[in-house]
Backbone as ProteinMPNN parsed JSONL, in Angstrom:
{"seq_chain_A": "MRPRTIRLAAGADLEGFRAAIRHLVAAGVPPEAVTWVAGDAASLFPEAEAAAPGSALALPRAVAALIPPVVMHRDRERYGLLHRLVWRVAGGERHLAEVASDPLVHRLALMRKAVARDLHKMHAFLRFRRAGAGEAGRERFAAWFEPEHHILAEAAPFFSARFPAFDWSILTPDGSAHWDGRTLTFGPPGRRDDVPDRDAFEAGWTDYYASTFNPARTNLA", "coords_chain_A": {"N_chain_A": [[50.788, -109.606, -8.671], [52.133, -109.132, -5.347], [50.457, -107.636, -2.663], [51.428, -104.581, -1.103], [52.578, -102.274, 1.446], [53.111, -98.805, 1.683], [54.61, -96.608, 3.81], [54.372, -93.381, 4.843], [55.44, -90.168, 6.147], [53.576, -88.59, 8.857], [50.936, -86.109, 8.06], [51.769, -83.81, 5.5], [53.608, -85.399, 3.326], [55.468, -84.647, 1.036], [57.956, -85.054, -0.147], [58.526, -87.686, 0.574], [56.481, -88.95, -0.814], [57.076, -88.446, -3.433], [59.584, -89.711, -3.747], [58.731, -92.403, -3.351], [56.89, -92.798, -5.461], [58.398, -92.67, -7.785], [60.094, -94.911, -7.507], [57.955, -96.884, -7.478], [56.778, -96.523, -10.038], [58.965, -97.053, -11.747], [59.465, -99.598, -11.05], [57.125, -100.734, -12.07], [54.799, -101.195, -10.512], [51.495, -101.364, -9.936], [48.682, -99.155, -9.012], [46.655, -100.753, -7.641], [48.022, -102.642, -6.212], [49.181, -101.454, -4.051], [49.106, -100.156, -0.783], [48.642, -96.993, 0.919], [49.886, -95.546, 3.745], [49.953, -93.211, 6.416], [52.019, -91.783, 8.847], [51.413, -93.134, 12.109], [49.568, -94.97, 11.435], [47.677, -97.98, 11.145], [48.543, -100.96, 9.255], [47.537, -103.349, 6.821], [48.966, -105.056, 5.153], [52.273, -106.295, 4.493], [54.927, -104.123, 5.013], [56.682, -102.284, 2.614], [60.213, -102.267, 2.162], [62.417, -99.458, 2.463], [63.427, -98.102, -0.542], [65.862, -97.307, -3.096], [64.974, -94.35, -4.799], [63.554, -94.169, -8.176], [64.53, -92.686, -11.25], [63.913, -89.13, -11.889], [60.534, -88.391, -12.749], [59.134, -87.586, -15.839], [56.745, -85.63, -15.873], [53.726, -84.213, -17.117], [53.135, -80.61, -16.994], [50.637, -79.837, -15.756], [50.01, -82.022, -14.191], [52.238, -82.278, -12.461], [51.821, -79.859, -11.053], [49.515, -80.334, -9.746], [49.971, -82.241, -7.782], [51.439, -81.438, -5.338], [49.449, -79.621, -3.745], [47.32, -81.557, -3.463], [48.659, -83.541, -1.83], [48.706, -82.202, 0.537], [46.081, -82.364, 1.367], [43.599, -83.619, 3.693], [42.364, -86.136, 3.261], [42.566, -89.585, 3.455], [42.899, -91.139, 1.385], [44.495, -89.847, -0.423], [47.222, -90.316, -1.371], [47.026, -92.681, -2.722], [45.117, -91.964, -4.664], [46.684, -90.107, -6.154], [48.717, -91.806, -7.074], [47.311, -93.423, -8.791], [46.704, -91.493, -10.734], [49.275, -90.744, -11.631], [50.18, -93.097, -12.627], [48.443, -93.665, -14.735], [49.096, -91.633, -16.427], [51.823, -92.117, -16.906], [51.3, -94.309, -18.269], [50.558, -93.442, -20.78], [48.472, -91.642, -21.044], [48.796, -88.695, -21.438], [47.646, -86.245, -21.365], [45.801, -86.369, -19.323], [45.256, -84.83, -17.032], [43.914, -82.631, -18.001], [41.511, -83.365, -18.538], [38.599, -82.687, -17.507], [36.242, -83.872, -17.093], [36.797, -86.55, -16.33], [36.35, -88.851, -13.595], [38.453, -89.233, -11.751], [40.344, -87.134, -12.049], [38.402, -85.05, -11.607], [37.842, -85.36, -8.951], [40.389, -84.921, -7.728], [40.747, -82.338, -8.455], [38.847, -80.988, -7.003], [39.903, -81.441, -4.448], [42.278, -80.026, -4.566], [41.176, -77.451, -4.776], [39.916, -77.304, -2.223], [42.139, -77.295, -0.522], [43.421, -74.918, -1.369], [41.475, -73.027, -0.686], [41.528, -73.412, 2.162], [44.21, -72.443, 2.798], [43.766, -69.727, 1.989], [41.968, -68.963, 4.058], [43.551, -69.275, 6.267], [45.56, -67.383, 5.887], [44.026, -65.06, 5.769], [42.527, -64.933, 8.14], [43.798, -65.694, 10.403], [44.815, -64.531, 13.656], [47.08, -62.792, 15.561], [47.937, -62.664, 19.043], [49.207, -60.727, 21.699], [51.831, -62.228, 23.646], [53.769, -61.995, 25.755], [57.249, -61.425, 26.259], [59.832, -61.983, 23.794], [62.911, -63.103, 22.471], [65.711, -61.151, 23.551], [64.079, -59.049, 24.513], [62.211, -58.524, 22.481], [58.908, -58.136, 21.207], [56.521, -60.755, 21.625], [54.224, -62.864, 19.976], [51.414, -64.906, 19.658], [49.228, -67.416, 17.994], [46.319, -69.173, 17.446], [45.106, -71.828, 15.362], [42.984, -73.791, 13.453], [43.422, -75.672, 11.098], [41.852, -77.137, 8.076], [43.253, -78.911, 6.54], [46.601, -80.247, 5.835], [48.244, -77.775, 6.051], [50.16, -76.118, 7.352], [53.054, -75.952, 7.014], [53.203, -74.934, 4.49], [51.765, -72.538, 4.679], [53.029, -70.964, 6.653], [55.467, -69.46, 5.787], [54.396, -67.18, 4.692], [53.527, -65.589, 6.899], [56.03, -65.065, 8.155], [57.146, -63.483, 6.266], [55.425, -61.348, 6.255], [55.361, -60.441, 8.92], [57.885, -59.771, 10.043], [59.249, -58.497, 12.236], [58.642, -59.124, 14.692], [58.682, -61.724, 17.343], [56.943, -64.785, 16.782], [54.474, -67.452, 17.308], [52.642, -69.959, 15.849], [50.077, -72.099, 16.554], [48.775, -75.143, 16.105], [46.41, -78.04, 15.935], [47.906, -79.961, 14.616], [50.492, -79.345, 14.461], [53.205, -76.923, 15.068], [54.421, -73.594, 14.338], [57.207, -71.472, 14.427], [58.769, -68.283, 14.698], [61.646, -66.346, 15.042], [62.581, -63.881, 14.226], [64.691, -64.475, 12.511], [64.792, -67.187, 11.77], [62.646, -69.644, 10.579], [60.942, -72.238, 12.15], [59.649, -75.471, 12.875], [57.403, -77.376, 15.052], [55.983, -79.484, 17.539], [52.453, -80.405, 18.021], [50.097, -77.817, 19.297], [48.249, -76.303, 21.995], [45.03, -74.842, 22.378], [44.712, -73.465, 24.708], [47.139, -72.367, 25.219], [47.322, -69.865, 23.924], [46.399, -66.543, 24.271], [43.07, -65.434, 24.914], [42.251, -62.859, 24.276], [43.96, -59.698, 23.597], [45.269, -56.662, 25.048], [45.269, -54.591, 23.202], [43.45, -55.56, 21.311], [41.162, -55.643, 22.835], [40.699, -52.927, 23.562], [40.341, -51.842, 21.05], [37.908, -53.106, 20.217], [36.134, -52.149, 22.183], [36.241, -49.347, 21.565], [35.235, -49.355, 18.929], [32.554, -50.272, 19.33], [31.629, -48.086, 20.823], [31.499, -46.026, 18.998], [30.488, -46.743, 16.545], [27.48, -46.731, 15.097], [25.613, -48.959, 14.405], [26.566, -50.924, 16.134], [25.59, -50.421, 18.64], [23.022, -50.971, 18.326], [22.788, -53.579, 17.61], [24.295, -55.748, 19.359], [25.315, -58.349, 19.011]], "CA_chain_A": [[51.842, -108.845, -7.76], [51.745, -109.185, -4.024], [50.159, -106.331, -2.028], [52.438, -104.01, -0.179], [52.259, -101.056, 2.072], [54.099, -97.7, 1.667], [54.315, -95.71, 4.947], [54.937, -91.984, 4.712], [55.356, -89.365, 7.441], [52.277, -87.913, 9.088], [50.875, -84.946, 7.533], [51.9, -83.665, 3.96], [54.965, -85.839, 3.166], [55.682, -84.528, -0.439], [59.27, -85.655, -0.641], [58.341, -89.079, 0.709], [55.725, -89.558, -1.913], [57.877, -88.339, -4.733], [60.601, -90.918, -3.771], [58.12, -93.677, -3.441], [56.247, -92.923, -6.642], [59.429, -92.929, -8.626], [60.332, -96.359, -7.43], [56.925, -97.678, -7.981], [56.599, -96.556, -11.535], [60.087, -97.64, -12.405], [59.272, -101.081, -10.854], [55.955, -101.265, -12.66], [53.892, -101.577, -9.418], [50.235, -100.768, -10.191], [48.031, -98.711, -7.781], [45.879, -101.733, -6.88], [48.936, -103.386, -5.384], [49.806, -100.585, -2.899], [48.306, -99.368, 0.318], [49.429, -96.037, 1.4], [49.482, -95.135, 5.106], [50.703, -92.06, 6.973], [52.182, -91.658, 10.393], [51.498, -94.528, 12.704], [48.333, -95.669, 11.093], [47.78, -99.479, 11.064], [48.455, -101.39, 7.841], [47.106, -104.764, 6.709], [49.868, -105.76, 4.31], [53.674, -106.01, 4.791], [55.399, -102.758, 4.572], [57.859, -102.251, 1.617], [61.44, -101.648, 2.568], [62.788, -98.283, 1.748], [64.282, -98.397, -1.687], [66.372, -96.058, -3.775], [63.992, -93.933, -5.827], [64.054, -94.211, -9.584], [64.913, -91.351, -11.862], [62.741, -88.273, -11.896], [59.421, -88.688, -13.662], [58.851, -86.512, -16.684], [55.303, -85.544, -15.828], [53.167, -83.023, -17.652], [53.12, -79.626, -15.97], [49.428, -79.888, -15.049], [50.138, -83.069, -13.234], [53.162, -81.831, -11.467], [51.283, -78.855, -10.25], [48.346, -80.896, -8.923], [50.521, -83.138, -6.646], [51.749, -80.807, -4.008], [48.332, -79.398, -2.959], [46.667, -82.817, -3.029], [49.452, -84.12, -0.764], [48.318, -81.396, 1.781], [44.639, -82.622, 1.79], [43.469, -84.497, 4.765], [41.715, -87.401, 2.723], [43.544, -90.618, 3.632], [43.163, -91.782, 0.05], [45.12, -88.83, -1.26], [48.423, -90.815, -2.051], [46.566, -93.647, -3.637], [44.543, -91.297, -5.869], [47.77, -89.559, -6.902], [49.364, -92.999, -7.612], [46.487, -93.739, -9.964], [46.865, -90.396, -11.766], [50.611, -90.787, -12.201], [50.242, -94.478, -13.308], [47.691, -93.564, -16.02], [49.883, -90.629, -17.228], [52.909, -92.876, -17.258], [50.944, -95.372, -19.278], [50.254, -92.894, -22.117], [47.434, -90.624, -20.967], [49.645, -87.56, -21.117], [46.829, -85.083, -21.111], [44.69, -86.659, -18.473], [44.962, -83.77, -16.008], [43.192, -81.63, -18.571], [40.154, -83.93, -18.831], [37.931, -82.277, -16.284], [35.178, -84.789, -16.862], [37.37, -87.725, -15.727], [36.131, -88.81, -12.265], [39.591, -89.116, -10.884], [40.68, -85.682, -12.189], [37.451, -84.171, -11.031], [38.025, -85.479, -7.488], [41.672, -84.361, -7.39], [40.615, -80.846, -8.635], [38.055, -80.557, -5.855], [40.858, -81.54, -3.297], [43.289, -78.839, -4.719], [40.393, -76.33, -4.409], [39.748, -77.284, -0.905], [43.401, -76.812, 0.09], [43.6, -73.469, -1.67], [40.605, -72.312, 0.261], [41.981, -73.385, 3.419], [45.292, -71.629, 2.77], [43.204, -68.399, 2.044], [41.325, -68.771, 5.283], [44.473, -69.122, 7.221], [46.193, -66.134, 5.624], [43.148, -64.035, 5.995], [41.682, -64.866, 9.35], [44.597, -65.946, 11.612], [45.051, -63.37, 14.381], [48.048, -62.98, 16.609], [47.786, -61.969, 20.364], [50.451, -60.567, 22.545], [51.995, -63.401, 24.649], [54.86, -61.766, 26.44], [58.525, -60.922, 25.598], [60.607, -62.946, 23.213], [64.417, -62.936, 22.576], [66.159, -59.851, 23.618], [63.08, -58.218, 24.783], [61.24, -58.308, 21.345], [57.585, -58.525, 21.441], [56.264, -62.125, 21.192], [52.839, -63.102, 19.694], [50.983, -66.217, 19.446], [47.892, -67.477, 17.326], [45.787, -70.52, 17.35], [44.395, -71.905, 14.125], [42.631, -75.239, 13.264], [43.278, -75.902, 9.561], [41.061, -78.384, 7.676], [44.17, -79.739, 5.953], [47.954, -80.158, 6.377], [48.879, -76.624, 5.267], [50.981, -75.235, 8.147], [54.418, -75.695, 6.405], [52.99, -74.049, 3.258], [51.222, -71.242, 4.982], [53.787, -70.207, 7.642], [56.308, -68.44, 5.314], [53.65, -65.946, 4.42], [53.607, -64.793, 8.089], [57.343, -64.623, 8.412], [57.4, -62.344, 5.357], [54.558, -60.267, 6.556], [55.601, -59.903, 10.296], [59.339, -60.197, 10.336], [59.851, -57.622, 13.221], [58.461, -59.64, 16.093], [58.704, -63.197, 17.417], [55.566, -65.331, 16.931], [54.219, -68.825, 17.228], [51.245, -70.374, 15.362], [49.875, -73.329, 17.141], [47.577, -75.982, 15.507], [46.329, -79.389, 16.497], [48.782, -80.94, 14.007], [52.003, -78.971, 14.672], [53.392, -75.499, 15.362], [55.387, -72.885, 13.517], [57.78, -70.447, 15.273], [59.59, -67.302, 13.957], [62.344, -65.556, 15.903], [63.08, -62.893, 13.554], [65.643, -64.977, 11.601], [64.608, -68.548, 11.261], [61.259, -70.329, 10.706], [60.985, -73.598, 12.601], [58.3, -76.149, 13.109], [57.499, -78.18, 16.158], [54.902, -80.358, 17.872], [51.127, -79.646, 18.21], [49.98, -76.941, 20.494], [46.921, -76.24, 22.592], [44.303, -73.525, 22.294], [44.9, -72.771, 26.001], [48.459, -71.6, 25.178], [47.155, -68.569, 23.224], [45.582, -65.737, 25.052], [41.808, -65.252, 24.124], [42.297, -61.525, 23.76], [45.038, -58.949, 24.308], [44.818, -55.355, 25.477], [44.996, -53.865, 22.06], [42.179, -56.008, 20.734], [40.001, -55.279, 23.764], [40.566, -51.527, 23.442], [39.666, -51.528, 19.69], [36.485, -53.602, 20.25], [35.417, -51.101, 22.989], [36.126, -48.127, 20.798], [34.313, -49.658, 17.852], [31.248, -50.479, 19.872], [31.138, -46.796, 21.245], [31.486, -45.159, 17.956], [29.816, -47.252, 15.404], [26.078, -46.793, 15.536], [24.985, -50.338, 14.403], [27.121, -51.831, 17.17], [24.699, -50.17, 19.741], [21.692, -51.479, 18.309], [22.85, -55.007, 17.361], [25.553, -56.046, 19.961], [25.844, -59.572, 18.506]], "C_chain_A": [[51.336, -108.699, -6.388], [51.488, -107.746, -3.425], [51.266, -105.822, -1.157], [52.021, -102.676, 0.396], [53.428, -100.058, 2.018], [53.593, -96.726, 2.809], [55.112, -94.361, 4.71], [54.753, -91.245, 6.096], [54.018, -88.843, 7.59], [52.194, -86.556, 8.334], [51.031, -84.819, 6.047], [53.39, -84.101, 3.669], [55.197, -85.88, 1.602], [56.854, -85.239, -0.96], [59.234, -87.201, -0.541], [57.52, -89.661, -0.414], [56.328, -89.467, -3.24], [58.895, -89.46, -4.723], [59.946, -92.188, -3.967], [57.409, -93.856, -4.833], [57.211, -93.157, -7.797], [59.802, -94.412, -8.615], [59.256, -97.155, -7.954], [56.633, -97.719, -9.412], [57.667, -97.184, -12.259], [59.987, -99.118, -12.126], [58.111, -101.692, -11.396], [54.955, -101.865, -11.637], [52.616, -100.742, -9.701], [49.552, -100.249, -8.895], [47.265, -99.725, -7.008], [46.759, -102.601, -6.069], [49.502, -102.677, -4.259], [48.737, -100.049, -2.039], [49.141, -98.366, 0.922], [48.905, -95.608, 2.82], [50.409, -94.061, 5.634], [50.812, -92.14, 8.402], [52.194, -93.076, 10.984], [50.197, -95.261, 12.489], [48.538, -97.151, 10.829], [47.783, -99.776, 9.57], [48.224, -102.896, 7.921], [48.156, -105.656, 5.885], [51.386, -105.472, 4.804], [54.192, -104.688, 4.185], [56.743, -102.985, 3.638], [58.989, -101.648, 2.249], [61.804, -100.432, 1.833], [63.777, -98.662, 0.589], [64.726, -97.236, -2.406], [65.276, -95.617, -4.849], [64.471, -93.959, -7.232], [64.337, -92.773, -10.054], [63.626, -90.521, -11.805], [61.717, -88.574, -13.057], [59.172, -87.429, -14.6], [57.309, -86.332, -16.89], [54.87, -84.211, -16.538], [53.027, -81.93, -16.529], [51.797, -79.604, -15.209], [49.494, -80.954, -13.906], [51.029, -82.724, -12.074], [52.691, -80.74, -10.525], [50.249, -79.213, -9.35], [48.86, -81.695, -7.724], [50.67, -82.476, -5.365], [50.41, -80.34, -3.149], [47.447, -80.594, -2.543], [47.306, -83.544, -1.833], [49.021, -83.419, 0.551], [46.838, -81.728, 2.182], [44.671, -83.687, 2.843], [42.94, -85.928, 4.421], [42.806, -88.45, 2.85], [43.847, -91.304, 2.443], [44.06, -90.903, -0.902], [46.353, -89.45, -2.095], [47.948, -91.908, -3.024], [45.937, -93.03, -4.911], [45.653, -90.67, -6.874], [48.504, -90.64, -7.714], [48.618, -93.399, -8.858], [46.584, -92.787, -11.086], [48.233, -90.605, -12.45], [50.748, -92.117, -13.094], [49.635, -94.307, -14.637], [48.474, -92.618, -16.985], [51.086, -91.244, -17.786], [52.526, -93.874, -18.307], [50.512, -94.784, -20.704], [49.26, -91.847, -22.117], [47.983, -89.251, -20.543], [48.734, -86.233, -20.7], [45.563, -85.342, -20.178], [44.286, -85.646, -17.535], [44.063, -82.735, -16.654], [41.849, -82.101, -18.974], [39.313, -83.712, -17.551], [36.691, -83.264, -16.09], [35.547, -86.233, -16.287], [37.096, -87.781, -14.226], [37.307, -88.627, -11.376], [40.098, -87.641, -10.956], [39.772, -84.803, -11.554], [37.685, -84.16, -9.394], [39.36, -84.771, -7.026], [41.493, -82.757, -7.467], [39.902, -80.32, -7.434], [39.008, -80.522, -4.579], [41.809, -80.351, -3.394], [42.444, -77.717, -4.446], [40.292, -76.129, -2.917], [40.973, -76.721, -0.055], [43.744, -75.37, -0.145], [42.698, -72.588, -0.786], [40.986, -72.325, 1.724], [43.237, -72.536, 3.757], [44.844, -70.115, 2.906], [42.711, -68.117, 3.379], [42.48, -68.511, 6.388], [45.239, -67.772, 7.056], [45.325, -64.887, 5.997], [42.605, -63.814, 7.463], [42.546, -65.25, 10.596], [44.844, -64.605, 12.274], [46.053, -63.682, 15.561], [47.622, -62.176, 17.86], [49.006, -61.923, 21.015], [50.576, -61.693, 23.504], [53.353, -63.224, 25.334], [56.121, -61.439, 25.608], [59.207, -62.139, 25.016], [62.029, -62.75, 23.389], [64.74, -61.429, 22.601], [65.117, -58.74, 23.814], [62.034, -57.888, 23.679], [59.904, -58.843, 21.733], [57.342, -59.991, 20.891], [54.762, -62.248, 21.045], [52.607, -64.551, 19.49], [49.59, -66.284, 18.777], [47.62, -68.973, 17.298], [45.041, -70.595, 16.01], [44.107, -73.4, 14.009], [42.382, -75.369, 11.695], [42.436, -77.19, 9.181], [42.058, -79.489, 7.051], [45.552, -79.502, 6.39], [48.755, -79.054, 5.722], [49.868, -75.864, 6.102], [52.359, -75.016, 7.437], [54.277, -74.74, 5.194], [52.582, -72.713, 3.57], [52.159, -70.326, 5.897], [54.646, -69.165, 6.982], [55.724, -67.097, 4.938], [53.676, -65.028, 5.579], [54.923, -64.337, 8.376], [57.8, -63.465, 7.51], [56.611, -61.065, 5.765], [54.914, -59.593, 7.985], [56.948, -60.386, 10.7], [59.969, -59.486, 11.642], [59.544, -58.167, 14.605], [58.526, -61.155, 16.062], [57.221, -63.677, 17.508], [55.607, -66.867, 16.805], [52.845, -69.037, 16.576], [51.152, -71.852, 15.776], [48.638, -73.92, 16.497], [47.483, -77.406, 16.042], [47.267, -80.283, 15.865], [50.213, -80.565, 14.228], [51.973, -77.459, 14.913], [54.49, -74.957, 14.539], [55.884, -71.646, 14.375], [58.77, -69.558, 14.55], [60.323, -66.524, 15.122], [63.125, -64.4, 15.369], [64.236, -63.196, 12.556], [65.28, -66.312, 10.97], [63.184, -68.974, 11.549], [61.405, -71.737, 11.048], [59.716, -74.257, 12.789], [58.561, -77.164, 14.308], [56.186, -78.924, 16.427], [53.504, -79.63, 17.956], [51.078, -78.756, 19.462], [48.575, -77.146, 21.119], [46.399, -74.871, 22.597], [44.593, -72.746, 23.583], [46.254, -71.962, 26.114], [48.428, -70.292, 24.472], [46.149, -67.717, 23.996], [44.116, -65.469, 24.201], [41.819, -63.838, 23.439], [43.524, -60.892, 24.318], [44.506, -57.504, 24.493], [44.439, -54.524, 24.281], [43.661, -54.322, 21.381], [41.021, -55.62, 21.512], [39.749, -53.793, 23.553], [39.927, -51.173, 22.11], [38.296, -51.952, 19.726], [35.706, -52.526, 21.061], [35.15, -49.787, 22.183], [35.091, -48.338, 19.615], [32.894, -49.657, 18.249], [30.686, -49.118, 20.296], [30.902, -45.932, 20.157], [30.684, -45.515, 16.713], [28.34, -47.524, 15.683], [25.446, -48.163, 15.469], [25.38, -51.135, 15.496], [26.235, -51.566, 18.388], [23.334, -50.806, 19.602], [21.611, -53.014, 17.981], [24.294, -55.463, 17.94], [26.062, -57.277, 19.413], [26.675, -59.285, 17.259]], "O_chain_A": [[50.227, -108.199, -6.198], [52.24, -106.807, -3.685], [51.973, -106.611, -0.53], [51.151, -102.017, -0.172], [54.578, -100.418, 2.273], [52.494, -96.17, 2.814], [56.31, -94.32, 4.431], [54.034, -91.674, 6.998], [53.32, -88.642, 6.595], [53.214, -85.944, 8.015], [50.474, -85.652, 5.331], [54.302, -83.279, 3.755], [55.135, -86.931, 0.965], [56.834, -85.909, -1.992], [59.784, -87.919, -1.376], [57.822, -90.744, -0.915], [56.116, -90.326, -4.096], [59.014, -90.128, -5.751], [60.48, -93.045, -4.672], [57.343, -94.984, -5.322], [56.82, -93.831, -8.751], [59.807, -95.062, -9.66], [59.486, -98.033, -8.785], [56.289, -98.758, -9.976], [57.426, -97.81, -13.291], [60.433, -99.882, -12.982], [57.933, -102.908, -11.318], [54.353, -102.91, -11.885], [52.687, -99.513, -9.697], [49.784, -100.796, -7.817], [47.201, -99.606, -5.785], [46.218, -103.309, -5.22], [50.288, -103.268, -3.518], [47.676, -99.581, -2.455], [50.225, -98.677, 1.414], [47.719, -95.361, 3.04], [51.588, -94.052, 5.28], [49.879, -92.5, 9.119], [52.826, -94.013, 10.496], [49.794, -96.088, 13.307], [49.587, -97.506, 10.291], [47.198, -99.071, 8.747], [48.611, -103.592, 8.859], [48.14, -106.883, 5.989], [51.631, -104.464, 5.467], [53.908, -104.28, 3.059], [57.663, -103.746, 3.936], [58.843, -100.587, 2.856], [61.526, -100.351, 0.636], [64.753, -99.395, 0.747], [64.05, -96.208, -2.369], [64.777, -96.418, -5.64], [65.664, -93.792, -7.488], [64.361, -91.821, -9.274], [62.503, -91.015, -11.701], [62.089, -88.956, -14.167], [59.019, -86.321, -14.087], [56.704, -86.781, -17.863], [55.611, -83.228, -16.527], [52.84, -82.231, -15.35], [51.856, -79.348, -14.006], [49.042, -80.705, -12.788], [50.668, -82.845, -10.903], [53.092, -80.685, -9.362], [50.036, -78.577, -8.318], [48.155, -81.78, -6.718], [50.084, -82.9, -4.37], [50.323, -80.665, -1.965], [46.907, -80.635, -1.437], [46.62, -84.078, -0.962], [48.995, -84.074, 1.592], [46.428, -81.367, 3.285], [45.574, -84.521, 2.917], [43.076, -86.832, 5.245], [43.915, -88.206, 2.374], [44.863, -91.993, 2.345], [44.301, -91.268, -2.052], [46.512, -89.177, -3.284], [48.509, -91.996, -4.116], [46.17, -93.477, -6.034], [45.563, -90.705, -8.101], [48.862, -90.43, -8.873], [49.235, -93.686, -9.884], [46.555, -93.173, -12.255], [48.329, -90.638, -13.677], [51.376, -92.125, -14.153], [50.218, -94.747, -15.628], [48.482, -92.819, -18.2], [51.429, -91.013, -18.945], [53.343, -94.246, -19.148], [50.172, -95.517, -21.633], [49.151, -91.146, -23.123], [47.683, -88.733, -19.467], [49.078, -85.386, -19.877], [44.523, -84.687, -20.242], [43.102, -85.54, -17.215], [43.454, -81.969, -15.906], [41.102, -81.394, -19.652], [39.362, -84.527, -16.629], [36.203, -83.41, -14.969], [34.677, -86.977, -15.836], [37.54, -86.86, -13.541], [37.214, -87.95, -10.352], [40.244, -87.01, -9.91], [40.219, -83.824, -10.958], [37.702, -83.134, -8.714], [39.365, -84.093, -5.999], [42.027, -82.01, -6.647], [40.303, -79.295, -6.881], [38.874, -79.624, -3.748], [42.111, -79.729, -2.375], [43.014, -76.85, -3.784], [40.519, -75.044, -2.382], [40.871, -75.908, 0.864], [44.277, -74.681, 0.725], [43.117, -71.568, -0.237], [40.781, -71.342, 2.437], [43.331, -71.978, 4.851], [45.369, -69.352, 3.717], [43.017, -67.033, 3.875], [42.347, -67.659, 7.266], [45.518, -67.112, 8.057], [45.82, -63.857, 6.455], [42.296, -62.704, 7.898], [42.063, -65.138, 11.723], [45.064, -63.617, 11.575], [45.902, -64.608, 16.357], [47.009, -61.116, 17.728], [49.811, -62.854, 20.979], [49.596, -62.103, 24.125], [54.059, -64.219, 25.497], [56.038, -61.21, 24.401], [59.191, -63.21, 25.623], [62.406, -62.233, 24.441], [64.197, -60.604, 21.866], [65.287, -57.625, 23.321], [61.114, -57.099, 23.895], [59.764, -59.828, 22.458], [57.882, -60.379, 19.855], [54.047, -61.772, 21.926], [53.519, -65.319, 19.184], [48.811, -65.345, 18.938], [48.484, -69.838, 17.16], [44.436, -69.622, 15.56], [44.931, -74.207, 14.439], [41.284, -75.187, 11.168], [42.376, -78.16, 9.937], [41.792, -80.69, 7.03], [45.762, -78.643, 7.246], [49.727, -79.266, 4.997], [50.438, -74.929, 5.54], [52.746, -73.855, 7.305], [55.122, -73.882, 4.941], [52.955, -71.773, 2.867], [52.054, -69.1, 5.879], [54.649, -68.035, 7.472], [56.396, -66.068, 4.871], [53.821, -63.82, 5.395], [55.027, -63.208, 8.854], [58.639, -62.634, 7.858], [57.068, -59.929, 5.635], [54.775, -58.385, 8.173], [57.127, -61.258, 11.55], [61.067, -59.846, 12.067], [60.128, -57.716, 15.59], [58.448, -61.798, 15.015], [56.39, -63.078, 18.19], [56.556, -67.473, 16.308], [51.953, -68.226, 16.826], [51.977, -72.695, 15.426], [47.601, -73.269, 16.369], [48.474, -77.909, 16.573], [47.514, -81.347, 16.432], [51.083, -81.435, 14.181], [50.922, -76.82, 14.956], [55.377, -75.678, 14.083], [55.082, -70.908, 14.947], [59.588, -70.098, 13.805], [59.666, -66.099, 16.072], [64.145, -63.979, 15.916], [64.699, -62.299, 11.851], [65.454, -66.514, 9.768], [62.616, -68.699, 12.606], [61.993, -72.459, 10.242], [58.703, -73.563, 12.861], [59.655, -77.683, 14.529], [55.34, -78.961, 15.534], [53.434, -78.401, 17.958], [51.812, -78.887, 20.441], [47.849, -78.075, 20.766], [47.11, -73.882, 22.777], [44.708, -71.521, 23.56], [46.438, -71.07, 26.942], [49.462, -69.627, 24.418], [45.084, -68.233, 24.337], [44.108, -65.324, 22.978], [41.47, -63.663, 22.272], [44.103, -61.354, 25.302], [43.376, -57.212, 24.104], [43.425, -53.827, 24.302], [42.869, -53.488, 20.943], [39.973, -55.29, 20.956], [38.586, -53.434, 23.369], [39.065, -50.297, 22.049], [37.46, -51.174, 19.267], [34.672, -52.059, 20.583], [34.047, -49.243, 22.141], [34.198, -47.516, 19.411], [32.069, -49.072, 17.547], [29.478, -48.903, 20.194], [30.075, -45.039, 20.336], [30.268, -44.646, 15.947], [28.002, -48.448, 16.423], [24.766, -48.532, 16.426], [24.621, -52.033, 15.862], [26.124, -52.496, 19.186], [22.628, -51.119, 20.56], [20.551, -53.634, 18.062], [25.286, -55.551, 17.217], [27.287, -57.344, 19.308], [27.227, -60.207, 16.659]]}, "name": "protein", "num_of_chains": 1, "seq": "MRPRTIRLAAGADLEGFRAAIRHLVAAGVPPEAVTWVAGDAASLFPEAEAAAPGSALALPRAVAALIPPVVMHRDRERYGLLHRLVWRVAGGERHLAEVASDPLVHRLALMRKAVARDLHKMHAFLRFRRAGAGEAGRERFAAWFEPEHHILAEAAPFFSARFPAFDWSILTPDGSAHWDGRTLTFGPPGRRDDVPDRDAFEAGWTDYYASTFNPARTNLA"}
């Protein structure tokens, strides 16, 4: 079978992967015949024309749950690894995802853990700073974060649910998320310089903490 290239959108293109893998499995295209590229990455082989996806795949729950987090991983081989997993499962290895000793399954499990860890870090450590007024005089805040993986779209709804009362933007090197009190939207990458280093509230709290907490006087670092 002649080699072909499947091009997906940059970042985590879950819907693009699902459409492509349904077509590939239905057409009997093995993983070794496909090169997956994302965004504007160069490709060595002719790109396959967009085709109507096949019918939904009846995948075991463990496999279906593994695909979305792995798609968010930054590893350029992620789509090819998932293609190998789905190909083997469709070929009869229905319990493959439960075989932790299998090298492919082990690698994908580590990728899923890395993405989960990155999501936790973003939820726990991202800090908003005051950045002027938003719509109708509402306070506007901004935050800078550098995720290890393509997690922005997955992580942003957490912040719109937690901070619905003010306008905010999250800027990352890969893209940005914006909340106006009603709608969550996504945009192009931002710059660290677009987010204040500190705001007055943070500075005041730091000064108060240093003046009242005894270890802060003896160990300023």
